[in-house]
Short mmCIF file of C-alpha atoms in Angstrom, two decimals:
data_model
loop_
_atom_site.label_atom_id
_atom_site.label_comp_id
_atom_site.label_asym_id
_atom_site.label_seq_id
_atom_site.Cartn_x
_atom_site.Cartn_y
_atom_site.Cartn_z
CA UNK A 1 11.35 8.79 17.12
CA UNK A 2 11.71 6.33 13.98
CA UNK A 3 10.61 7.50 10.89
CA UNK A 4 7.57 5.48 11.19
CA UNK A 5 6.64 7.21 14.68
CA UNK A 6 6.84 10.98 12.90
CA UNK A 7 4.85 10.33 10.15
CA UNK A 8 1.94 8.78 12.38
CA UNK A 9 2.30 11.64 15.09
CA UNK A 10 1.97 13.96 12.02
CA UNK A 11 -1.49 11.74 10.95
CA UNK A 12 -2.41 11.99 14.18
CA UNK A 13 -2.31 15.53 14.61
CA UNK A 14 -3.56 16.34 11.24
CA UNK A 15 -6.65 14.03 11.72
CA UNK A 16 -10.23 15.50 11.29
CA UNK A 17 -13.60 14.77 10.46
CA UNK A 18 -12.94 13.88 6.94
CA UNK A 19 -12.54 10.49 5.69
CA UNK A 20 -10.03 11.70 2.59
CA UNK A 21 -8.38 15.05 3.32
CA UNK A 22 -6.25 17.55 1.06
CA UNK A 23 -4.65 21.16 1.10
CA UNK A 24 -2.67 23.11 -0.75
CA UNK A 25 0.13 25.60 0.23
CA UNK A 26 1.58 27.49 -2.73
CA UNK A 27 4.43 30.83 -2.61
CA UNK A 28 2.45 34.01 -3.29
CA UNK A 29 3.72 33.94 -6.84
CA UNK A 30 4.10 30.82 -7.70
CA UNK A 31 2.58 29.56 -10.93
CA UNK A 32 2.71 26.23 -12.04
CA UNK A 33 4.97 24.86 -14.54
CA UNK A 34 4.20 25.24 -18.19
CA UNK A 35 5.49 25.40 -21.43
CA UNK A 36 9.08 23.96 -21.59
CA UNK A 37 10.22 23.88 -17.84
CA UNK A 38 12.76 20.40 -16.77
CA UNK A 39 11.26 18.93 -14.11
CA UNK A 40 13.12 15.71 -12.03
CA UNK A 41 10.38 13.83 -10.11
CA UNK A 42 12.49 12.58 -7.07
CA UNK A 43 12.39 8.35 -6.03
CA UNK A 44 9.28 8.31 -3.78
CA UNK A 45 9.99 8.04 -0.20
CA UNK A 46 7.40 5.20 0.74
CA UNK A 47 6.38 3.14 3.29
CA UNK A 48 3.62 0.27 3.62
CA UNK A 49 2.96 -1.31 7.03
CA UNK A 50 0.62 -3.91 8.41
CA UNK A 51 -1.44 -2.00 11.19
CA UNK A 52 -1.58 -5.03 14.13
CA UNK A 53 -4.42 -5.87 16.56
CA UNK A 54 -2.88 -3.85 19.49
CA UNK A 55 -2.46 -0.54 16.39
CA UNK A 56 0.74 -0.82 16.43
CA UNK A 57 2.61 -0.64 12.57
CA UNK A 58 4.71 -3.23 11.12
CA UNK A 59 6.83 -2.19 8.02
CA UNK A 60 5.94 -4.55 5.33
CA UNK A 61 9.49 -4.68 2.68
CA UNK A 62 8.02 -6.35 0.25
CA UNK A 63 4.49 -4.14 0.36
CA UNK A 64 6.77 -0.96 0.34
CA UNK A 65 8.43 -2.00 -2.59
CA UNK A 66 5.59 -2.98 -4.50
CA UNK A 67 3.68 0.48 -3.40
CA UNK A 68 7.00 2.08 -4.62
CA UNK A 69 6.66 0.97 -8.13
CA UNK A 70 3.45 1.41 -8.47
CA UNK A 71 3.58 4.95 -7.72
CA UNK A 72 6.44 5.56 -10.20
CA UNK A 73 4.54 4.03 -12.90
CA UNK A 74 1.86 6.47 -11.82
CA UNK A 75 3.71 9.44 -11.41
CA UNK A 76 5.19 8.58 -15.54
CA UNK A 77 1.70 8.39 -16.24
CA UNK A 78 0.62 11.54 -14.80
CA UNK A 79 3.62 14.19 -15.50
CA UNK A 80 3.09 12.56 -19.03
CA UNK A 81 0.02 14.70 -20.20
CA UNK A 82 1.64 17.36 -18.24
CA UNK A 83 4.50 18.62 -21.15
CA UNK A 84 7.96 19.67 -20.63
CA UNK A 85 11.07 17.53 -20.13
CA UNK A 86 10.30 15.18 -16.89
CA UNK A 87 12.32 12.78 -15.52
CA UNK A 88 11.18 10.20 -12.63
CA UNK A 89 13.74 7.99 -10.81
CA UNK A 90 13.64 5.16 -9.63
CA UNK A 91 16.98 4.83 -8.26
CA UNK A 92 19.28 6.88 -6.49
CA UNK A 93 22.02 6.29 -9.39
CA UNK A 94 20.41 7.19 -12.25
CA UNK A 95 21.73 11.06 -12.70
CA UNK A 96 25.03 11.61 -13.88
CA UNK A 97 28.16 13.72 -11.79
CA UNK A 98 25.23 13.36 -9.04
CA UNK A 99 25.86 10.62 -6.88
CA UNK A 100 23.46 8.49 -4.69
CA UNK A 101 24.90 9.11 -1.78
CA UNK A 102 24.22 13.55 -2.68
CA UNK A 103 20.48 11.99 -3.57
CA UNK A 104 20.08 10.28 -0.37
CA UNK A 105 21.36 13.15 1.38
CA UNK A 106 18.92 14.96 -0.27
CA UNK A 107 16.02 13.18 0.32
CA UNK A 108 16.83 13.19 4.40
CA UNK A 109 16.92 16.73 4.24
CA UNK A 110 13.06 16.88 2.21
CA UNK A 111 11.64 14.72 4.81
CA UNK A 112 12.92 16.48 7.89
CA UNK A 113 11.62 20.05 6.14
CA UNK A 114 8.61 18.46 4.67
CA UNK A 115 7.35 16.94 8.01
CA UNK A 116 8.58 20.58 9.46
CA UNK A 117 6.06 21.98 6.86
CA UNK A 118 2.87 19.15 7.93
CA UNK A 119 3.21 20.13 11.41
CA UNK A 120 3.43 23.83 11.53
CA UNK A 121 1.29 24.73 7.99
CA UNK A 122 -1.53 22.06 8.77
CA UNK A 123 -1.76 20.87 12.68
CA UNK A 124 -2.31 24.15 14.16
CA UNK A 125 0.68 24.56 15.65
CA UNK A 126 1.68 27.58 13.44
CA UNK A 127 5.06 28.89 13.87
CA UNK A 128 4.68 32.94 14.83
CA UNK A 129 7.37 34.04 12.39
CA UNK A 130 4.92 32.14 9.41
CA UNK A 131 1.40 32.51 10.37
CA UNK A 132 -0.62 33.98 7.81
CA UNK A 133 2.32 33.87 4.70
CA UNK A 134 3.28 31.50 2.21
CA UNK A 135 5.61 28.96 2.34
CA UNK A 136 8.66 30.58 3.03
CA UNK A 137 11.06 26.77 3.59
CA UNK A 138 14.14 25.65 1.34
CA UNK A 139 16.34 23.14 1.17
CA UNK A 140 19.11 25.70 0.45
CA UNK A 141 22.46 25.18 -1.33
CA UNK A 142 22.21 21.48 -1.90
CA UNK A 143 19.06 21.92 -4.42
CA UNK A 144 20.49 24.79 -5.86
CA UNK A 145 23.64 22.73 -6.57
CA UNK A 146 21.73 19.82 -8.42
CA UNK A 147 19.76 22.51 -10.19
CA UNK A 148 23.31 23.45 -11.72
CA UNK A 149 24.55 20.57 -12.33
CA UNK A 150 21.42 18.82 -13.58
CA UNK A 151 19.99 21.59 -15.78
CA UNK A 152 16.71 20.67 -14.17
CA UNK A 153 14.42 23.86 -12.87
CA UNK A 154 11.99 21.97 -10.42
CA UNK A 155 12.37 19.01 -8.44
CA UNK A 156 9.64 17.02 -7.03
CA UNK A 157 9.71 15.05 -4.05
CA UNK A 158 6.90 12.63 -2.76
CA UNK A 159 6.29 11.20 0.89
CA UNK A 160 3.61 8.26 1.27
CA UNK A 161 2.51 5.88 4.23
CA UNK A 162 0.07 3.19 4.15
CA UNK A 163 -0.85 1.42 7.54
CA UNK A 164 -3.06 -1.34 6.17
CA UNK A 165 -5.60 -2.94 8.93
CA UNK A 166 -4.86 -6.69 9.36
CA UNK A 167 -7.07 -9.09 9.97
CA UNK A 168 -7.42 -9.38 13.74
CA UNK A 169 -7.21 -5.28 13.64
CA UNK A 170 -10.42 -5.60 11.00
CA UNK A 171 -11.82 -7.88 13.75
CA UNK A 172 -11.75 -5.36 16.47
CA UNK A 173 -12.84 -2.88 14.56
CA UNK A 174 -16.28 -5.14 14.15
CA UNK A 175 -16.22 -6.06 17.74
CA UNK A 176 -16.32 -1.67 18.01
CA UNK A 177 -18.73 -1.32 15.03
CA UNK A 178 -21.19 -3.78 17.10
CA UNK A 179 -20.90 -2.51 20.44
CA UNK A 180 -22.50 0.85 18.74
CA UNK A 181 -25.76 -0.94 18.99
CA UNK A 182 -25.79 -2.17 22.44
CA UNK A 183 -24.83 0.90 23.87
CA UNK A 184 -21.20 0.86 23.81
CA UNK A 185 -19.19 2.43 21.51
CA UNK A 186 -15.52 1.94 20.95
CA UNK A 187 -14.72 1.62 16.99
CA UNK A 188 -10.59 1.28 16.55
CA UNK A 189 -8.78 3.40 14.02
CA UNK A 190 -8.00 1.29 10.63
CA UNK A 191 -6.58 1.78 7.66
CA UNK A 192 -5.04 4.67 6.87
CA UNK A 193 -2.99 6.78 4.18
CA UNK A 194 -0.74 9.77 5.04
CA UNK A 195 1.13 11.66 2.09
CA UNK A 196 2.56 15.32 0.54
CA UNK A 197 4.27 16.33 -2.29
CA UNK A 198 6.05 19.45 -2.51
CA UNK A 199 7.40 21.04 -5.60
CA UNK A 200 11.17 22.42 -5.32
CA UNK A 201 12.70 25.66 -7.72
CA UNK A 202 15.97 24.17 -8.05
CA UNK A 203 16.97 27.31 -8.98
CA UNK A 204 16.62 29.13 -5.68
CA UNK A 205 16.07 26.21 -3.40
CA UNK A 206 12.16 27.32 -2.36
CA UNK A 207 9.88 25.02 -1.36
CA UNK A 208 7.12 27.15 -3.98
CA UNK A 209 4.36 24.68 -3.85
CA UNK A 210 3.09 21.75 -1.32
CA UNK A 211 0.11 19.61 -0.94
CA UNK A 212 -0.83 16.70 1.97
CA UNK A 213 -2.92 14.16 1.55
CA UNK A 214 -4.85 11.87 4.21
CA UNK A 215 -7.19 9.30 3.82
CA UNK A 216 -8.55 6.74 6.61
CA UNK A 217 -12.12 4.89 8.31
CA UNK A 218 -13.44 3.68 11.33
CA UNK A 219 -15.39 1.38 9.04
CA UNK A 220 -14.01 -2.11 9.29
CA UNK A 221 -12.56 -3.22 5.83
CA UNK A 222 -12.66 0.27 4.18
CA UNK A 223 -10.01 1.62 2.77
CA UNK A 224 -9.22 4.38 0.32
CA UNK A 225 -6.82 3.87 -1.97
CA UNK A 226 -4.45 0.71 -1.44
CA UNK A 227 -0.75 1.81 -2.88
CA UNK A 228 -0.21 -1.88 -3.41
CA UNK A 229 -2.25 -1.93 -6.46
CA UNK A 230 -1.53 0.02 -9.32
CA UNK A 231 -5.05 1.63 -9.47
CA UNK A 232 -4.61 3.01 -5.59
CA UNK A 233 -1.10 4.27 -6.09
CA UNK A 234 -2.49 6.13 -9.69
CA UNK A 235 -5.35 7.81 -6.99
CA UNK A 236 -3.21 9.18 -4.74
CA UNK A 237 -0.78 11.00 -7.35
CA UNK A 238 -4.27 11.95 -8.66
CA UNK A 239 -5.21 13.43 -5.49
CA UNK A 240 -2.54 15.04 -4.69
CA UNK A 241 -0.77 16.49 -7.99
CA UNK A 242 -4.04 16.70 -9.94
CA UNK A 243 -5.28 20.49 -9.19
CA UNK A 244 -2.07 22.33 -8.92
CA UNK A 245 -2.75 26.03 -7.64
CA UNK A 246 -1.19 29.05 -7.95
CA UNK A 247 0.09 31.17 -5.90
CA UNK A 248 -2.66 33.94 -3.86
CA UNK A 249 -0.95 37.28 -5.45
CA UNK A 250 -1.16 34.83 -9.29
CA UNK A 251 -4.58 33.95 -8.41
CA UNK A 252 -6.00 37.66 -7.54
CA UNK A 253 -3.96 38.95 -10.48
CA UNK A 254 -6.35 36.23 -12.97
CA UNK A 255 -9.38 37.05 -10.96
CA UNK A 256 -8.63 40.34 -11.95
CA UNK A 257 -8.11 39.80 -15.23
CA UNK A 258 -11.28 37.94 -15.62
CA UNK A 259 -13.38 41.09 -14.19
#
């Protein structure tokens, strides 16, 4: 299965009641960064498609690339309130003694443990070994070997998909809406937004923190959050990297605290 195929079996599975969905997953004791931590915000991993008639996804280059830079520019704007020394790429290139190809590699090896994390944390389909703990994924030596060589603690990585309704998909989805009030009801999925973010200690290689994010209607020409414009792309970081929690064992210790 393409990479397009996962990430809407993963939307699929994940899908609920809820027109815009989040959820966190944290490490027992993980706190979020403060004070003067180095964080490298890894090139978003993004895809934009054109959701045809028959709901079937066609990638969109030139969407994908203008989603990508949007949500740079967002993430800049966002980790820049945040303190400590960030650093967003935008290539693959851009870090020195680290080459693109070690980036790439990287990356493959986030998606393939991120989408591991969607299905088992979120769909229900728990693994046995998991259920009821934290995180408990890595990516293992190869984060732990930027970390060194870098000097950055954290590394965050981003996933987004947006499957944007065309027009004769918007159609059918009226032709659905309709039938509603003469007695039959068949309203098509349309747009829709699938993403996560997970925050990496480069020092260990722990996944410590991860949040998903997905959005979509049955309402013909509804969507939430286009990444294609620089105001949907700035929601979505928003949504997901806005509220970073704690860990449960941090968040009991405050509550304590507090008493």
């Amino acid at each position: 299965m393409g990479k397009v195929g996962a990430a809407l079996a993963l939307a699929a599975s994940l899908a609920g009641s809820g027109c815009v969905q989040s959820r966190q997953y944290a490490d027992v004791q993980f706190t979020p960064p403060q004070g003067d931590y180095r964080l490298l915000v890894m090139r978003p991993d993004v895809a934009v498609n054109a959701l045809e008639t028959g709901g079937m996804p066609q990638p969109r280059a030139d969407w994908t690339e203008q989603a990508r830079s949007n949500i740079i520019e967002a993430l800049r704007a966002d980790q820049a309130g945040r303190g400590g020394k960030v650093l967003v790429l935008a290539k693959r290139n851009e870090l020195p003694n680290v080459s693109a190809d070690e980036i790439a590699d990287l990356e493959r090896l986030h998606y393939a443990v991120g989408n591991s994390i969607a299905l088992h944390k979120y769909s229900g389909a728990a693994l046995p070994t998991k259920r009821g703990k934290g995180l408990e994924y890595t990516l293992g030596e190869d984060a732990v070997s930027l970390g060194r060589r870098t000097g950055y603690d954290y590394a965050l990585f981003l996933y987004a998909e947006d499957n944007i309704a065309s027009s004769g998909r918007t159609a059918l989805q009226v032709l659905g809406v309709a039938g509603c009030f003469i007695g039959f009801c068949a309203p098509s999925g349309g747009s829709n937004q699938f993403a996560y973010a997970s925050l990496v200690d480069l020092r260990t290689g722990e996944v410590v923190w991860f949040n998903i994010l997905q959005t979509g209607s049955q309402l013909p020409g509804v969507t939430f959050g286009d990444i294609r414009t620089q105001q949907g792309a700035s929601q979505m970081v928003e949504r997901l990297l806005g509220r970073m929690k704690a860990g449960r064992e941090v968040r009991e210790a405050q509550s304590a605290e507090k008493r």
